[in-house]
Amino acid sequence: MDKLDQSQSQRDEFYVNLGLAVRTLREDLPLLFTRDLNYDIYRDDITFLDPLNTFSGIQNYKLIFWALRFHGKILFKEISLEVFRIWQPSENVILIRWNLRGVPRVPWEAKGQFQGTSRYKLDRNGKIYEHKVDNLAFNFPQQLKSAASVLDLVAACPASPNPTFLWGPVDTYPSSWIAFYRAVRETLDREGYLLSQDGLATCS
């Protein structure tokens, strides 16, 4: 195979994998809290970033989504993610705008909506090597405020039947949302131990 044919073959592989990535993300994200992702579209050295956190490696990436599913089921009566839009600002980038809705298990009316953007970068073979979450905001009627971290989103939700939209230490506002934040954060902090347990990455 000459260089021209090899280059064309690589381009063909890129577009096949790009199409698979877009299709997989479109199917996976709305079911994020009910089943595991298809990790075939990601590289083993994938990096996850938000404004405050960085995690590298496919096992850490799997752990993030396992923790979200596990604690989401325990702490919320309803929790779901809706994909608003998928587009490509450039050939090797996939952008997804999403909205997260949740109803925590508390004895009063409490709902929250979080919006954000996931930016996926693809290598020359069309495999995702970086997932960055940004443009985070939580949204209540006539309220729209920014959040610093994807895990900090839950700290912004109503903590009582008479919510106040205050920023401060997580300990100040006990609620199911804060418990969710803490549980996910602690799970990720214990990754060295948890990743050694059989079956964790595929738990659903």
mmCIF file of C-alpha atoms in Angstrom:
data_model
loop_
_atom_site.group_PDB
_atom_site.id
_atom_site.type_symbol
_atom_site.label_atom_id
_atom_site.label_comp_id
_atom_site.label_asym_id
_atom_site.label_seq_id
_atom_site.Cartn_x
_atom_site.Cartn_y
_atom_site.Cartn_z
ATOM 1 C CA MET A 1 0.000 0.000 0.000
ATOM 2 C CA ASP A 2 1.492 3.343 -1.025
ATOM 3 C CA LYS A 3 1.377 6.489 1.089
ATOM 4 C CA LEU A 4 -1.676 7.853 -0.717
ATOM 5 C CA ASP A 5 -3.667 4.672 -0.171
ATOM 6 C CA GLN A 6 -2.531 4.499 3.447
ATOM 7 C CA SER A 7 -3.595 8.089 4.039
ATOM 8 C CA GLN A 8 -6.988 7.446 2.450
ATOM 9 C CA SER A 9 -7.438 4.313 4.551
ATOM 10 C CA GLN A 10 -6.710 6.291 7.700
ATOM 11 C CA ARG A 11 -9.210 8.981 6.680
ATOM 12 C CA ASP A 12 -11.834 6.338 6.037
ATOM 13 C CA GLU A 13 -11.196 4.850 9.480
ATOM 14 C CA PHE A 14 -11.493 8.289 11.072
ATOM 15 C CA TYR A 15 -14.895 8.973 9.516
ATOM 16 C CA VAL A 16 -16.219 5.518 10.368
ATOM 17 C CA ASN A 17 -15.179 5.951 14.006
ATOM 18 C CA LEU A 18 -16.460 9.529 14.075
ATOM 19 C CA GLY A 19 -19.884 8.368 12.934
ATOM 20 C CA LEU A 20 -19.822 5.595 15.534
ATOM 21 C CA ALA A 21 -18.861 8.083 18.260
ATOM 22 C CA VAL A 22 -21.689 10.483 17.416
ATOM 23 C CA ARG A 23 -24.243 7.670 17.244
ATOM 24 C CA THR A 24 -23.012 6.099 20.491
ATOM 25 C CA LEU A 25 -23.042 9.383 22.413
ATOM 26 C CA ARG A 26 -26.534 10.177 21.150
ATOM 27 C CA GLU A 27 -27.756 6.783 22.386
ATOM 28 C CA ASP A 28 -25.727 6.558 25.617
ATOM 29 C CA LEU A 29 -26.143 9.945 27.261
ATOM 30 C CA PRO A 30 -29.953 9.947 27.690
ATOM 31 C CA LEU A 31 -29.610 6.553 29.450
ATOM 32 C CA LEU A 32 -26.615 7.613 31.540
ATOM 33 C CA PHE A 33 -28.332 6.841 34.863
ATOM 34 C CA THR A 34 -29.873 3.512 33.852
ATOM 35 C CA ARG A 35 -27.084 1.651 32.059
ATOM 36 C CA ASP A 36 -23.334 1.701 31.490
ATOM 37 C CA LEU A 37 -21.769 3.501 28.549
ATOM 38 C CA ASN A 38 -20.242 1.877 25.482
ATOM 39 C CA TYR A 39 -16.544 2.522 26.046
ATOM 40 C CA ASP A 40 -15.383 1.284 22.635
ATOM 41 C CA ILE A 41 -15.341 4.846 21.279
ATOM 42 C CA TYR A 42 -12.809 6.053 23.887
ATOM 43 C CA ARG A 43 -9.048 5.663 24.121
ATOM 44 C CA ASP A 44 -7.591 3.918 27.161
ATOM 45 C CA ASP A 45 -5.774 7.131 28.150
ATOM 46 C CA ILE A 46 -8.870 9.351 27.947
ATOM 47 C CA THR A 47 -8.812 12.488 30.102
ATOM 48 C CA PHE A 48 -11.927 13.932 31.760
ATOM 49 C CA LEU A 49 -11.852 17.616 32.688
ATOM 50 C CA ASP A 50 -14.116 20.210 34.216
ATOM 51 C CA PRO A 51 -13.087 23.627 35.606
ATOM 52 C CA LEU A 52 -11.889 22.106 38.900
ATOM 53 C CA ASN A 53 -11.148 18.430 38.274
ATOM 54 C CA THR A 54 -9.033 16.280 35.978
ATOM 55 C CA PHE A 55 -9.114 12.476 35.781
ATOM 56 C CA SER A 56 -7.063 10.373 33.376
ATOM 57 C CA GLY A 57 -7.449 6.786 32.209
ATOM 58 C CA ILE A 58 -10.376 4.675 31.076
ATOM 59 C CA GLN A 59 -10.792 3.042 34.513
ATOM 60 C CA ASN A 60 -11.210 6.433 36.197
ATOM 61 C CA TYR A 61 -13.604 7.451 33.430
ATOM 62 C CA LYS A 62 -15.698 4.327 34.030
ATOM 63 C CA LEU A 63 -15.623 5.014 37.758
ATOM 64 C CA ILE A 64 -17.081 8.500 37.293
ATOM 65 C CA PHE A 65 -20.137 7.145 35.485
ATOM 66 C CA TRP A 66 -20.514 4.156 37.804
ATOM 67 C CA ALA A 67 -20.581 6.550 40.766
ATOM 68 C CA LEU A 68 -23.163 8.773 39.093
ATOM 69 C CA ARG A 69 -25.452 5.797 38.355
ATOM 70 C CA PHE A 70 -25.012 4.173 41.762
ATOM 71 C CA HIS A 71 -25.608 7.248 43.891
ATOM 72 C CA GLY A 72 -28.213 8.655 41.520
ATOM 73 C CA LYS A 73 -30.415 5.586 42.039
ATOM 74 C CA ILE A 74 -30.044 5.754 45.801
ATOM 75 C CA LEU A 75 -30.560 9.491 46.316
ATOM 76 C CA PHE A 76 -33.078 10.432 43.604
ATOM 77 C CA LYS A 77 -36.621 9.388 42.820
ATOM 78 C CA GLU A 78 -36.048 10.582 39.268
ATOM 79 C CA ILE A 79 -32.862 11.605 37.509
ATOM 80 C CA SER A 80 -32.286 11.906 33.786
ATOM 81 C CA LEU A 81 -30.208 13.647 31.167
ATOM 82 C CA GLU A 82 -31.639 15.151 27.992
ATOM 83 C CA VAL A 83 -29.486 15.918 24.947
ATOM 84 C CA PHE A 84 -30.426 19.285 23.444
ATOM 85 C CA ARG A 85 -27.995 19.412 20.538
ATOM 86 C CA ILE A 86 -25.031 17.591 18.987
ATOM 87 C CA TRP A 87 -22.743 19.363 16.527
ATOM 88 C CA GLN A 88 -19.168 19.589 15.250
ATOM 89 C CA PRO A 89 -17.445 22.984 15.472
ATOM 90 C CA SER A 90 -14.425 21.350 13.822
ATOM 91 C CA GLU A 91 -13.630 17.997 12.282
ATOM 92 C CA ASN A 92 -12.076 16.444 15.387
ATOM 93 C CA VAL A 93 -14.468 17.884 18.004
ATOM 94 C CA ILE A 94 -17.968 16.792 19.005
ATOM 95 C CA LEU A 95 -20.007 19.214 21.136
ATOM 96 C CA ILE A 96 -23.091 18.172 23.079
ATOM 97 C CA ARG A 97 -25.413 20.521 24.947
ATOM 98 C CA TRP A 98 -27.357 18.709 27.661
ATOM 99 C CA ASN A 99 -29.796 19.252 30.506
ATOM 100 C CA LEU A 100 -29.800 17.209 33.740
ATOM 101 C CA ARG A 101 -33.046 16.944 35.724
ATOM 102 C CA GLY A 102 -33.408 15.450 39.180
ATOM 103 C CA VAL A 103 -36.024 14.899 41.889
ATOM 104 C CA PRO A 104 -34.269 14.021 45.175
ATOM 105 C CA ARG A 105 -35.736 11.653 47.758
ATOM 106 C CA VAL A 106 -36.886 14.309 50.220
ATOM 107 C CA PRO A 107 -40.337 14.771 51.832
ATOM 108 C CA TRP A 108 -40.915 18.125 50.150
ATOM 109 C CA GLU A 109 -41.131 19.351 46.593
ATOM 110 C CA ALA A 110 -37.588 19.728 45.273
ATOM 111 C CA LYS A 111 -36.400 19.700 41.715
ATOM 112 C CA GLY A 112 -33.306 20.872 39.940
ATOM 113 C CA GLN A 113 -32.122 21.347 36.373
ATOM 114 C CA PHE A 114 -28.503 21.621 35.303
ATOM 115 C CA GLN A 115 -27.254 22.536 31.895
ATOM 116 C CA GLY A 116 -23.792 22.091 30.478
ATOM 117 C CA THR A 117 -21.693 21.329 27.438
ATOM 118 C CA SER A 118 -19.579 18.239 26.855
ATOM 119 C CA ARG A 119 -16.699 18.682 24.414
ATOM 120 C CA TYR A 120 -15.193 15.487 23.020
ATOM 121 C CA LYS A 121 -11.865 15.574 21.160
ATOM 122 C CA LEU A 122 -10.964 12.823 18.701
ATOM 123 C CA ASP A 123 -7.556 11.627 17.571
ATOM 124 C CA ARG A 124 -6.552 10.874 13.961
ATOM 125 C CA ASN A 125 -8.207 7.449 14.226
ATOM 126 C CA GLY A 126 -11.514 8.894 15.386
ATOM 127 C CA LYS A 127 -11.197 7.731 19.004
ATOM 128 C CA ILE A 128 -12.141 10.080 21.854
ATOM 129 C CA TYR A 129 -9.118 11.028 23.969
ATOM 130 C CA GLU A 130 -10.575 13.977 25.921
ATOM 131 C CA HIS A 131 -13.953 14.802 27.453
ATOM 132 C CA LYS A 132 -14.292 18.314 28.837
ATOM 133 C CA VAL A 133 -17.412 19.557 30.617
ATOM 134 C CA ASP A 134 -17.959 23.311 30.787
ATOM 135 C CA ASN A 135 -20.563 26.096 30.464
ATOM 136 C CA LEU A 136 -22.213 24.695 33.584
ATOM 137 C CA ALA A 137 -25.262 26.383 35.072
ATOM 138 C CA PHE A 138 -28.211 25.439 37.224
ATOM 139 C CA ASN A 139 -31.627 26.681 36.341
ATOM 140 C CA PHE A 140 -34.678 27.362 38.488
ATOM 141 C CA PRO A 141 -37.607 29.650 37.616
ATOM 142 C CA GLN A 142 -36.101 33.068 36.889
ATOM 143 C CA GLN A 143 -32.738 31.850 38.194
ATOM 144 C CA LEU A 144 -29.609 31.065 36.229
ATOM 145 C CA LYS A 145 -26.257 30.834 37.960
ATOM 146 C CA SER A 146 -22.901 29.382 37.029
ATOM 147 C CA ALA A 147 -21.179 26.453 38.710
ATOM 148 C CA ALA A 148 -17.464 25.834 38.832
ATOM 149 C CA SER A 149 -17.387 22.042 38.556
ATOM 150 C CA VAL A 150 -19.552 19.266 37.178
ATOM 151 C CA LEU A 151 -19.568 17.708 40.652
ATOM 152 C CA ASP A 152 -20.293 21.071 42.296
ATOM 153 C CA LEU A 153 -23.572 21.338 40.395
ATOM 154 C CA VAL A 154 -25.431 19.383 43.034
ATOM 155 C CA ALA A 155 -24.329 21.825 45.711
ATOM 156 C CA ALA A 156 -26.482 24.474 44.055
ATOM 157 C CA CYS A 157 -29.813 22.668 44.407
ATOM 158 C CA PRO A 158 -32.532 23.554 46.933
ATOM 159 C CA ALA A 159 -31.608 22.218 50.368
ATOM 160 C CA SER A 160 -34.976 22.764 52.061
ATOM 161 C CA PRO A 161 -38.675 23.367 51.292
ATOM 162 C CA ASN A 162 -37.829 27.099 51.277
ATOM 163 C CA PRO A 163 -34.686 27.156 49.167
ATOM 164 C CA THR A 164 -32.261 30.018 49.129
ATOM 165 C CA PHE A 165 -29.782 30.296 46.315
ATOM 166 C CA LEU A 166 -26.674 30.798 48.380
ATOM 167 C CA TRP A 167 -23.066 29.913 47.722
ATOM 168 C CA GLY A 168 -20.897 28.606 50.517
ATOM 169 C CA PRO A 169 -19.347 25.504 52.056
ATOM 170 C CA VAL A 170 -21.115 22.281 51.133
ATOM 171 C CA ASP A 171 -21.650 21.477 54.825
ATOM 172 C CA THR A 172 -23.921 24.532 55.164
ATOM 173 C CA TYR A 173 -26.709 23.077 52.995
ATOM 174 C CA PRO A 174 -27.559 19.433 53.892
ATOM 175 C CA SER A 175 -29.825 17.783 51.288
ATOM 176 C CA SER A 176 -30.072 14.813 48.962
ATOM 177 C CA TRP A 177 -28.302 16.883 46.341
ATOM 178 C CA ILE A 178 -25.405 17.548 48.680
ATOM 179 C CA ALA A 179 -25.345 13.886 49.667
ATOM 180 C CA PHE A 180 -25.142 13.017 45.978
ATOM 181 C CA TYR A 181 -22.243 15.421 45.539
ATOM 182 C CA ARG A 182 -20.412 14.003 48.545
ATOM 183 C CA ALA A 183 -21.029 10.381 47.585
ATOM 184 C CA VAL A 184 -19.740 10.823 44.033
ATOM 185 C CA ARG A 185 -16.769 12.872 45.207
ATOM 186 C CA GLU A 186 -15.835 10.348 47.910
ATOM 187 C CA THR A 187 -16.168 7.481 45.446
ATOM 188 C CA LEU A 188 -13.726 9.162 43.093
ATOM 189 C CA ASP A 189 -11.376 9.974 45.973
ATOM 190 C CA ARG A 190 -11.318 6.282 46.911
ATOM 191 C CA GLU A 191 -10.599 5.213 43.315
ATOM 192 C CA GLY A 192 -7.382 3.371 44.213
ATOM 193 C CA TYR A 193 -9.320 0.984 46.430
ATOM 194 C CA LEU A 194 -12.516 0.725 44.408
ATOM 195 C CA LEU A 195 -10.840 0.079 41.080
ATOM 196 C CA SER A 196 -9.271 -3.041 42.540
ATOM 197 C CA GLN A 197 -12.684 -4.577 43.201
ATOM 198 C CA ASP A 198 -13.892 -7.062 40.588
ATOM 199 C CA GLY A 199 -16.827 -5.952 38.448
ATOM 200 C CA LEU A 200 -16.899 -2.316 39.539
ATOM 201 C CA ALA A 201 -16.409 -0.836 36.097
ATOM 202 C CA THR A 202 -19.318 -2.789 34.633
ATOM 203 C CA CYS A 203 -21.750 -2.435 37.534
ATOM 204 C CA SER A 204 -25.058 -0.949 36.423
#
